[in-house]
């Protein structure tokens, strides 16, 4: 364990040294991405919900579960952070260059990275609810995690643990809550409230000719034309 922590320290120093050699615009971009990435994940949650309004109940269930699973990932990460109490590297690593952003206040502990846990959870949850989007969400999550080390406020092991923890929690929540949320979606879609139906979506549209076929067959069986 000590060897792994020493390796994490060295990687932190190497990455922060590299960060100080990059242009100011690149440093600014890394700083902005640590927060902008969260907003982009939020936008993807909304897009996933919107596209699922005309999809199956299963699709809507997964779309609604995605932000919920991400929230659980954050809660578990925050709980671990308060138990482990690891100091931020921007204060703990001797001889380290100054962080690119202000070092978080004492008591805002380092392990695991909440940003990375949210990113990992969002990446997995969106990948499970939106086929094919994994090629966007996983690189987004990795870049967000790396940016937290790049700006100097987390160790590499903080963000690695955050990504894995968030992804695992999101996967478990998506599996565990699937059936009860699906039942709620079915109930909402059959509600008499227009607002509830609008939120849950009406599901796939049924072509008019398809709904007429059973009636025709019924009439044919009874000889009524």
PDB file of N, CA, C and O in Angstrom, residues 23-88:
ATOM      1  N   UNK A  23       0.291  25.971 -21.879  1.00  0.00           N
ATOM      2  CA  UNK A  23      -0.149  27.369 -22.055  1.00  0.00           C
ATOM      3  C   UNK A  23      -1.267  27.723 -21.066  1.00  0.00           C
ATOM      4  O   UNK A  23      -2.000  26.859 -20.592  1.00  0.00           O
ATOM      5  N   UNK A  24      -1.379  29.012 -20.805  1.00  0.00           N
ATOM      6  CA  UNK A  24      -2.394  29.466 -19.849  1.00  0.00           C
ATOM      7  C   UNK A  24      -3.804  29.109 -20.309  1.00  0.00           C
ATOM      8  O   UNK A  24      -4.662  28.787 -19.476  1.00  0.00           O
ATOM      9  N   UNK A  25      -4.058  29.154 -21.628  1.00  0.00           N
ATOM     10  CA  UNK A  25      -5.392  28.832 -22.114  1.00  0.00           C
ATOM     11  C   UNK A  25      -5.730  27.371 -21.844  1.00  0.00           C
ATOM     12  O   UNK A  25      -6.892  27.027 -21.554  1.00  0.00           O
ATOM     13  N   UNK A  26      -4.718  26.507 -21.902  1.00  0.00           N
ATOM     14  CA  UNK A  26      -4.954  25.086 -21.643  1.00  0.00           C
ATOM     15  C   UNK A  26      -5.227  24.858 -20.157  1.00  0.00           C
ATOM     16  O   UNK A  26      -6.097  24.059 -19.783  1.00  0.00           O
ATOM     17  N   UNK A  27      -4.495  25.564 -19.308  1.00  0.00           N
ATOM     18  CA  UNK A  27      -4.733  25.474 -17.869  1.00  0.00           C
ATOM     19  C   UNK A  27      -6.142  25.957 -17.531  1.00  0.00           C
ATOM     20  O   UNK A  27      -6.840  25.353 -16.708  1.00  0.00           O
ATOM     21  N   UNK A  28      -6.545  27.050 -18.176  1.00  0.00           N
ATOM     22  CA  UNK A  28      -7.888  27.574 -17.953  1.00  0.00           C
ATOM     23  C   UNK A  28      -8.935  26.557 -18.405  1.00  0.00           C
ATOM     24  O   UNK A  28      -9.950  26.346 -17.725  1.00  0.00           O
ATOM     25  N   UNK A  29      -8.679  25.917 -19.541  1.00  0.00           N
ATOM     26  CA  UNK A  29      -9.620  24.925 -20.060  1.00  0.00           C
ATOM     27  C   UNK A  29      -9.763  23.755 -19.100  1.00  0.00           C
ATOM     28  O   UNK A  29     -10.877  23.269 -18.851  1.00  0.00           O
ATOM     29  N   UNK A  30      -8.645  23.309 -18.519  1.00  0.00           N
ATOM     30  CA  UNK A  30      -8.697  22.207 -17.553  1.00  0.00           C
ATOM     31  C   UNK A  30      -9.484  22.612 -16.311  1.00  0.00           C
ATOM     32  O   UNK A  30     -10.265  21.826 -15.770  1.00  0.00           O
ATOM     33  N   UNK A  31      -9.277  23.844 -15.867  1.00  0.00           N
ATOM     34  CA  UNK A  31     -10.000  24.337 -14.693  1.00  0.00           C
ATOM     35  C   UNK A  31     -11.499  24.396 -14.971  1.00  0.00           C
ATOM     36  O   UNK A  31     -12.325  23.974 -14.144  1.00  0.00           O
ATOM     37  N   UNK A  32     -11.876  24.912 -16.132  1.00  0.00           N
ATOM     38  CA  UNK A  32     -13.293  25.024 -16.481  1.00  0.00           C
ATOM     39  C   UNK A  32     -13.927  23.642 -16.644  1.00  0.00           C
ATOM     40  O   UNK A  32     -15.072  23.418 -16.223  1.00  0.00           O
ATOM     41  N   UNK A  33     -13.175  22.710 -17.227  1.00  0.00           N
ATOM     42  CA  UNK A  33     -13.735  21.384 -17.502  1.00  0.00           C
ATOM     43  C   UNK A  33     -14.117  20.647 -16.224  1.00  0.00           C
ATOM     44  O   UNK A  33     -15.056  19.847 -16.223  1.00  0.00           O
ATOM     45  N   UNK A  34     -13.429  20.896 -15.113  1.00  0.00           N
ATOM     46  CA  UNK A  34     -13.748  20.202 -13.870  1.00  0.00           C
ATOM     47  C   UNK A  34     -15.181  20.491 -13.435  1.00  0.00           C
ATOM     48  O   UNK A  34     -15.789  19.676 -12.737  1.00  0.00           O
ATOM     49  N   UNK A  35     -15.731  21.633 -13.828  1.00  0.00           N
ATOM     50  CA  UNK A  35     -17.111  21.973 -13.489  1.00  0.00           C
ATOM     51  C   UNK A  35     -18.039  21.845 -14.697  1.00  0.00           C
ATOM     52  O   UNK A  35     -19.182  21.396 -14.557  1.00  0.00           O
ATOM     53  N   UNK A  36     -17.541  22.221 -15.873  1.00  0.00           N
ATOM     54  CA  UNK A  36     -18.367  22.164 -17.072  1.00  0.00           C
ATOM     55  C   UNK A  36     -18.798  20.735 -17.381  1.00  0.00           C
ATOM     56  O   UNK A  36     -19.912  20.502 -17.870  1.00  0.00           O
ATOM     57  N   UNK A  37     -17.914  19.782 -17.102  1.00  0.00           N
ATOM     58  CA  UNK A  37     -18.256  18.385 -17.352  1.00  0.00           C
ATOM     59  C   UNK A  37     -19.510  17.958 -16.605  1.00  0.00           C
ATOM     60  O   UNK A  37     -20.341  17.202 -17.128  1.00  0.00           O
ATOM     61  N   UNK A  38     -19.675  18.449 -15.368  1.00  0.00           N
ATOM     62  CA  UNK A  38     -20.874  18.123 -14.589  1.00  0.00           C
ATOM     63  C   UNK A  38     -22.125  18.667 -15.285  1.00  0.00           C
ATOM     64  O   UNK A  38     -23.162  17.987 -15.331  1.00  0.00           O
ATOM     65  N   UNK A  39     -22.030  19.882 -15.816  1.00  0.00           N
ATOM     66  CA  UNK A  39     -23.172  20.470 -16.509  1.00  0.00           C
ATOM     67  C   UNK A  39     -23.508  19.693 -17.782  1.00  0.00           C
ATOM     68  O   UNK A  39     -24.684  19.506 -18.117  1.00  0.00           O
ATOM     69  N   UNK A  40     -22.478  19.227 -18.480  1.00  0.00           N
ATOM     70  CA  UNK A  40     -22.723  18.454 -19.697  1.00  0.00           C
ATOM     71  C   UNK A  40     -23.381  17.120 -19.391  1.00  0.00           C
ATOM     72  O   UNK A  40     -24.266  16.665 -20.117  1.00  0.00           O
ATOM     73  N   UNK A  41     -22.966  16.479 -18.298  1.00  0.00           N
ATOM     74  CA  UNK A  41     -23.633  15.242 -17.899  1.00  0.00           C
ATOM     75  C   UNK A  41     -25.104  15.528 -17.574  1.00  0.00           C
ATOM     76  O   UNK A  41     -25.988  14.737 -17.919  1.00  0.00           O
ATOM     77  N   UNK A  42     -25.359  16.651 -16.900  1.00  0.00           N
ATOM     78  CA  UNK A  42     -26.742  17.030 -16.612  1.00  0.00           C
ATOM     79  C   UNK A  42     -27.553  17.222 -17.882  1.00  0.00           C
ATOM     80  O   UNK A  42     -28.720  16.810 -17.959  1.00  0.00           O
ATOM     81  N   UNK A  43     -26.947  17.845 -18.886  1.00  0.00           N
ATOM     82  CA  UNK A  43     -27.632  18.043 -20.164  1.00  0.00           C
ATOM     83  C   UNK A  43     -27.931  16.705 -20.835  1.00  0.00           C
ATOM     84  O   UNK A  43     -28.992  16.525 -21.444  1.00  0.00           O
ATOM     85  N   UNK A  44     -27.016  15.755 -20.712  1.00  0.00           N
ATOM     86  CA  UNK A  44     -27.246  14.431 -21.292  1.00  0.00           C
ATOM     87  C   UNK A  44     -28.372  13.696 -20.569  1.00  0.00           C
ATOM     88  O   UNK A  44     -29.136  12.949 -21.190  1.00  0.00           O
ATOM     89  N   UNK A  45     -28.484  13.890 -19.251  1.00  0.00           N
ATOM     90  CA  UNK A  45     -29.611  13.294 -18.525  1.00  0.00           C
ATOM     91  C   UNK A  45     -30.940  13.816 -19.077  1.00  0.00           C
ATOM     92  O   UNK A  45     -31.881  13.050 -19.294  1.00  0.00           O
ATOM     93  N   UNK A  46     -31.009  15.140 -19.282  1.00  0.00           N
ATOM     94  CA  UNK A  46     -32.235  15.734 -19.817  1.00  0.00           C
ATOM     95  C   UNK A  46     -32.528  15.234 -21.223  1.00  0.00           C
ATOM     96  O   UNK A  46     -33.679  14.927 -21.557  1.00  0.00           O
ATOM     97  N   UNK A  47     -31.483  15.142 -22.047  1.00  0.00           N
ATOM     98  CA  UNK A  47     -31.671  14.650 -23.412  1.00  0.00           C
ATOM     99  C   UNK A  47     -32.136  13.197 -23.404  1.00  0.00           C
ATOM    100  O   UNK A  47     -32.993  12.797 -24.203  1.00  0.00           O
ATOM    101  N   UNK A  48     -31.580  12.400 -22.503  1.00  0.00           N
ATOM    102  CA  UNK A  48     -31.983  11.002 -22.404  1.00  0.00           C
ATOM    103  C   UNK A  48     -33.435  10.863 -21.979  1.00  0.00           C
ATOM    104  O   UNK A  48     -34.166  10.012 -22.509  1.00  0.00           O
ATOM    105  N   UNK A  49     -33.862  11.702 -21.020  1.00  0.00           N
ATOM    106  CA  UNK A  49     -35.266  11.678 -20.606  1.00  0.00           C
ATOM    107  C   UNK A  49     -36.169  12.087 -21.757  1.00  0.00           C
ATOM    108  O   UNK A  49     -37.197  11.440 -22.021  1.00  0.00           O
ATOM    109  N   UNK A  50     -35.810  13.149 -22.476  1.00  0.00           N
ATOM    110  CA  UNK A  50     -36.652  13.651 -23.552  1.00  0.00           C
ATOM    111  C   UNK A  50     -36.823  12.618 -24.665  1.00  0.00           C
ATOM    112  O   UNK A  50     -37.945  12.391 -25.144  1.00  0.00           O
ATOM    113  N   UNK A  51     -35.735  11.971 -25.062  1.00  0.00           N
ATOM    114  CA  UNK A  51     -35.824  10.989 -26.145  1.00  0.00           C
ATOM    115  C   UNK A  51     -36.581   9.740 -25.717  1.00  0.00           C
ATOM    116  O   UNK A  51     -37.104   9.015 -26.564  1.00  0.00           O
ATOM    117  N   UNK A  52     -36.652   9.482 -24.409  1.00  0.00           N
ATOM    118  CA  UNK A  52     -37.327   8.284 -23.926  1.00  0.00           C
ATOM    119  C   UNK A  52     -38.826   8.487 -23.752  1.00  0.00           C
ATOM    120  O   UNK A  52     -39.547   7.515 -23.504  1.00  0.00           O
ATOM    121  N   UNK A  53     -39.309   9.718 -23.871  1.00  0.00           N
ATOM    122  CA  UNK A  53     -40.737   9.968 -23.718  1.00  0.00           C
ATOM    123  C   UNK A  53     -41.550   9.250 -24.786  1.00  0.00           C
ATOM    124  O   UNK A  53     -42.708   8.912 -24.564  1.00  0.00           O
ATOM    125  N   UNK A  54     -40.967   9.027 -25.946  1.00  0.00           N
ATOM    126  CA  UNK A  54     -41.656   8.288 -27.008  1.00  0.00           C
ATOM    127  C   UNK A  54     -41.102   6.872 -27.137  1.00  0.00           C
ATOM    128  O   UNK A  54     -41.390   6.179 -28.106  1.00  0.00           O
ATOM    129  N   UNK A  55     -40.314   6.456 -26.166  1.00  0.00           N
ATOM    130  CA  UNK A  55     -39.760   5.109 -26.182  1.00  0.00           C
ATOM    131  C   UNK A  55     -40.543   4.176 -25.275  1.00  0.00           C
ATOM    132  O   UNK A  55     -41.588   4.537 -24.725  1.00  0.00           O
ATOM    133  N   UNK A  56     -40.039   2.989 -25.098  1.00  0.00           N
ATOM    134  CA  UNK A  56     -40.701   1.995 -24.266  1.00  0.00           C
ATOM    135  C   UNK A  56     -40.634   2.406 -22.794  1.00  0.00           C
ATOM    136  O   UNK A  56     -39.853   3.289 -22.404  1.00  0.00           O
ATOM    137  N   UNK A  57     -41.456   1.762 -21.984  1.00  0.00           N
ATOM    138  CA  UNK A  57     -41.422   2.033 -20.540  1.00  0.00           C
ATOM    139  C   UNK A  57     -40.067   1.671 -19.959  1.00  0.00           C
ATOM    140  O   UNK A  57     -39.585   2.320 -19.020  1.00  0.00           O
ATOM    141  N   UNK A  58     -39.442   0.637 -20.520  1.00  0.00           N
ATOM    142  CA  UNK A  58     -38.119   0.240 -20.042  1.00  0.00           C
ATOM    143  C   UNK A  58     -37.096   1.342 -20.323  1.00  0.00           C
ATOM    144  O   UNK A  58     -36.248   1.648 -19.479  1.00  0.00           O
ATOM    145  N   UNK A  59     -37.180   1.956 -21.496  1.00  0.00           N
ATOM    146  CA  UNK A  59     -36.261   3.041 -21.844  1.00  0.00           C
ATOM    147  C   UNK A  59     -36.452   4.231 -20.912  1.00  0.00           C
ATOM    148  O   UNK A  59     -35.477   4.836 -20.448  1.00  0.00           O
ATOM    149  N   UNK A  60     -37.714   4.583 -20.622  1.00  0.00           N
ATOM    150  CA  UNK A  60     -37.974   5.688 -19.714  1.00  0.00           C
ATOM    151  C   UNK A  60     -37.504   5.372 -18.303  1.00  0.00           C
ATOM    152  O   UNK A  60     -36.964   6.229 -17.595  1.00  0.00           O
ATOM    153  N   UNK A  61     -37.665   4.128 -17.884  1.00  0.00           N
ATOM    154  CA  UNK A  61     -37.203   3.713 -16.556  1.00  0.00           C
ATOM    155  C   UNK A  61     -35.708   3.949 -16.406  1.00  0.00           C
ATOM    156  O   UNK A  61     -35.246   4.524 -15.416  1.00  0.00           O
ATOM    157  N   UNK A  62     -34.944   3.518 -17.388  1.00  0.00           N
ATOM    158  CA  UNK A  62     -33.494   3.679 -17.318  1.00  0.00           C
ATOM    159  C   UNK A  62     -33.090   5.152 -17.393  1.00  0.00           C
ATOM    160  O   UNK A  62     -32.147   5.581 -16.724  1.00  0.00           O
ATOM    161  N   UNK A  63     -33.815   5.920 -18.205  1.00  0.00           N
ATOM    162  CA  UNK A  63     -33.509   7.352 -18.322  1.00  0.00           C
ATOM    163  C   UNK A  63     -33.749   8.071 -16.998  1.00  0.00           C
ATOM    164  O   UNK A  63     -32.990   8.966 -16.616  1.00  0.00           O
ATOM    165  N   UNK A  64     -34.796   7.693 -16.280  1.00  0.00           N
ATOM    166  CA  UNK A  64     -35.082   8.317 -14.985  1.00  0.00           C
ATOM    167  C   UNK A  64     -34.121   7.846 -13.904  1.00  0.00           C
ATOM    168  O   UNK A  64     -33.779   8.592 -12.981  1.00  0.00           O
ATOM    169  N   UNK A  65     -33.679   6.605 -14.016  1.00  0.00           N
ATOM    170  CA  UNK A  65     -32.768   6.057 -13.015  1.00  0.00           C
ATOM    171  C   UNK A  65     -31.358   6.629 -13.142  1.00  0.00           C
ATOM    172  O   UNK A  65     -30.610   6.660 -12.153  1.00  0.00           O
ATOM    173  N   UNK A  66     -30.966   7.067 -14.338  1.00  0.00           N
ATOM    174  CA  UNK A  66     -29.588   7.516 -14.563  1.00  0.00           C
ATOM    175  C   UNK A  66     -29.164   8.635 -13.613  1.00  0.00           C
ATOM    176  O   UNK A  66     -28.136   8.518 -12.932  1.00  0.00           O
ATOM    177  N   UNK A  67     -29.914   9.745 -13.498  1.00  0.00           N
ATOM    178  CA  UNK A  67     -29.491  10.781 -12.535  1.00  0.00           C
ATOM    179  C   UNK A  67     -29.616  10.321 -11.088  1.00  0.00           C
ATOM    180  O   UNK A  67     -28.820  10.737 -10.231  1.00  0.00           O
ATOM    181  N   UNK A  68     -30.590   9.470 -10.796  1.00  0.00           N
ATOM    182  CA  UNK A  68     -30.739   8.954  -9.432  1.00  0.00           C
ATOM    183  C   UNK A  68     -29.530   8.109  -9.041  1.00  0.00           C
ATOM    184  O   UNK A  68     -28.989   8.247  -7.935  1.00  0.00           O
ATOM    185  N   UNK A  69     -29.096   7.240  -9.946  1.00  0.00           N
ATOM    186  CA  UNK A  69     -27.930   6.400  -9.676  1.00  0.00           C
ATOM    187  C   UNK A  69     -26.680   7.250  -9.504  1.00  0.00           C
ATOM    188  O   UNK A  69     -25.812   6.949  -8.667  1.00  0.00           O
ATOM    189  N   UNK A  70     -26.574   8.321 -10.275  1.00  0.00           N
ATOM    190  CA  UNK A  70     -25.431   9.232 -10.147  1.00  0.00           C
ATOM    191  C   UNK A  70     -25.436   9.928  -8.789  1.00  0.00           C
ATOM    192  O   UNK A  70     -24.384  10.094  -8.158  1.00  0.00           O
ATOM    193  N   UNK A  71     -26.611  10.319  -8.337  1.00  0.00           N
ATOM    194  CA  UNK A  71     -26.722  10.948  -7.019  1.00  0.00           C
ATOM    195  C   UNK A  71     -26.285   9.986  -5.918  1.00  0.00           C
ATOM    196  O   UNK A  71     -25.602  10.381  -4.965  1.00  0.00           O
ATOM    197  N   UNK A  72     -26.645   8.723  -6.047  1.00  0.00           N
ATOM    198  CA  UNK A  72     -26.216   7.724  -5.065  1.00  0.00           C
ATOM    199  C   UNK A  72     -24.693   7.580  -5.080  1.00  0.00           C
ATOM    200  O   UNK A  72     -24.070   7.403  -4.027  1.00  0.00           O
ATOM    201  N   UNK A  73     -24.102   7.644  -6.267  1.00  0.00           N
ATOM    202  CA  UNK A  73     -22.647   7.569  -6.366  1.00  0.00           C
ATOM    203  C   UNK A  73     -21.981   8.692  -5.601  1.00  0.00           C
ATOM    204  O   UNK A  73     -20.975   8.488  -4.901  1.00  0.00           O
ATOM    205  N   UNK A  74     -22.542   9.889  -5.711  1.00  0.00           N
ATOM    206  CA  UNK A  74     -22.002  11.039  -4.972  1.00  0.00           C
ATOM    207  C   UNK A  74     -22.155  10.844  -3.464  1.00  0.00           C
ATOM    208  O   UNK A  74     -21.222  11.117  -2.694  1.00  0.00           O
ATOM    209  N   UNK A  75     -23.315  10.381  -3.022  1.00  0.00           N
ATOM    210  CA  UNK A  75     -23.574  10.216  -1.587  1.00  0.00           C
ATOM    211  C   UNK A  75     -22.599   9.211  -0.975  1.00  0.00           C
ATOM    212  O   UNK A  75     -22.034   9.445   0.103  1.00  0.00           O
ATOM    213  N   UNK A  76     -22.374   8.094  -1.653  1.00  0.00           N
ATOM    214  CA  UNK A  76     -21.443   7.082  -1.137  1.00  0.00           C
ATOM    215  C   UNK A  76     -20.025   7.641  -1.093  1.00  0.00           C
ATOM    216  O   UNK A  76     -19.283   7.443  -0.123  1.00  0.00           O
ATOM    217  N   UNK A  77     -19.645   8.374  -2.130  1.00  0.00           N
ATOM    218  CA  UNK A  77     -18.310   8.981  -2.170  1.00  0.00           C
ATOM    219  C   UNK A  77     -18.126   9.974  -1.032  1.00  0.00           C
ATOM    220  O   UNK A  77     -17.094   9.981  -0.353  1.00  0.00           O
ATOM    221  N   UNK A  78     -19.122  10.805  -0.805  1.00  0.00           N
ATOM    222  CA  UNK A  78     -19.035  11.796   0.262  1.00  0.00           C
ATOM    223  C   UNK A  78     -18.964  11.115   1.630  1.00  0.00           C
ATOM    224  O   UNK A  78     -18.249  11.586   2.534  1.00  0.00           O
ATOM    225  N   UNK A  79     -19.679  10.021   1.782  1.00  0.00           N
ATOM    226  CA  UNK A  79     -19.619   9.283   3.040  1.00  0.00           C
ATOM    227  C   UNK A  79     -18.235   8.722   3.309  1.00  0.00           C
ATOM    228  O   UNK A  79     -17.715   8.824   4.436  1.00  0.00           O
ATOM    229  N   UNK A  80     -17.605   8.148   2.287  1.00  0.00           N
ATOM    230  CA  UNK A  80     -16.245   7.629   2.444  1.00  0.00           C
ATOM    231  C   UNK A  80     -15.261   8.755   2.725  1.00  0.00           C
ATOM    232  O   UNK A  80     -14.342   8.609   3.543  1.00  0.00           O
ATOM    233  N   UNK A  81     -15.458   9.881   2.051  1.00  0.00           N
ATOM    234  CA  UNK A  81     -14.550  11.022   2.224  1.00  0.00           C
ATOM    235  C   UNK A  81     -14.526  11.483   3.687  1.00  0.00           C
ATOM    236  O   UNK A  81     -13.472  11.799   4.250  1.00  0.00           O
ATOM    237  N   UNK A  82     -15.699  11.491   4.326  1.00  0.00           N
ATOM    238  CA  UNK A  82     -15.774  11.940   5.708  1.00  0.00           C
ATOM    239  C   UNK A  82     -15.198  10.917   6.674  1.00  0.00           C
ATOM    240  O   UNK A  82     -14.832  11.262   7.809  1.00  0.00           O
ATOM    241  N   UNK A  83     -15.088   9.659   6.256  1.00  0.00           N
ATOM    242  CA  UNK A  83     -14.532   8.619   7.116  1.00  0.00           C
ATOM    243  C   UNK A  83     -13.013   8.526   7.016  1.00  0.00           C
ATOM    244  O   UNK A  83     -12.328   8.253   8.003  1.00  0.00           O
ATOM    245  N   UNK A  84     -12.474   8.751   5.820  1.00  0.00           N
ATOM    246  CA  UNK A  84     -11.047   8.503   5.589  1.00  0.00           C
ATOM    247  C   UNK A  84     -10.184   9.717   5.940  1.00  0.00           C
ATOM    248  O   UNK A  84      -9.046   9.589   6.420  1.00  0.00           O
ATOM    249  N   UNK A  85     -10.682  10.920   5.720  1.00  0.00           N
ATOM    250  CA  UNK A  85      -9.968  12.150   6.118  1.00  0.00           C
ATOM    251  C   UNK A  85      -8.552  12.248   5.538  1.00  0.00           C
ATOM    252  O   UNK A  85      -7.581  12.483   6.259  1.00  0.00           O
ATOM    253  N   UNK A  86      -8.416  12.071   4.246  1.00  0.00           N
ATOM    254  CA  UNK A  86      -7.105  12.218   3.600  1.00  0.00           C
ATOM    255  C   UNK A  86      -6.890  13.676   3.207  1.00  0.00           C
ATOM    256  O   UNK A  86      -7.735  14.288   2.558  1.00  0.00           O
ATOM    257  N   UNK A  87      -5.759  14.233   3.602  1.00  0.00           N
ATOM    258  CA  UNK A  87      -5.456  15.629   3.295  1.00  0.00           C
ATOM    259  C   UNK A  87      -5.223  15.814   1.797  1.00  0.00           C
ATOM    260  O   UNK A  87      -4.769  14.910   1.112  1.00  0.00           O
ATOM    261  N   UNK A  88      -5.540  16.994   1.323  1.00  0.00           N
ATOM    262  CA  UNK A  88      -5.348  17.320  -0.091  1.00  0.00           C
ATOM    263  C   UNK A  88      -3.853  17.356  -0.423  1.00  0.00           C
ATOM    264  O   UNK A  88      -3.045  17.844   0.370  1.00  0.00           O
TER     265      UNK A  88
END
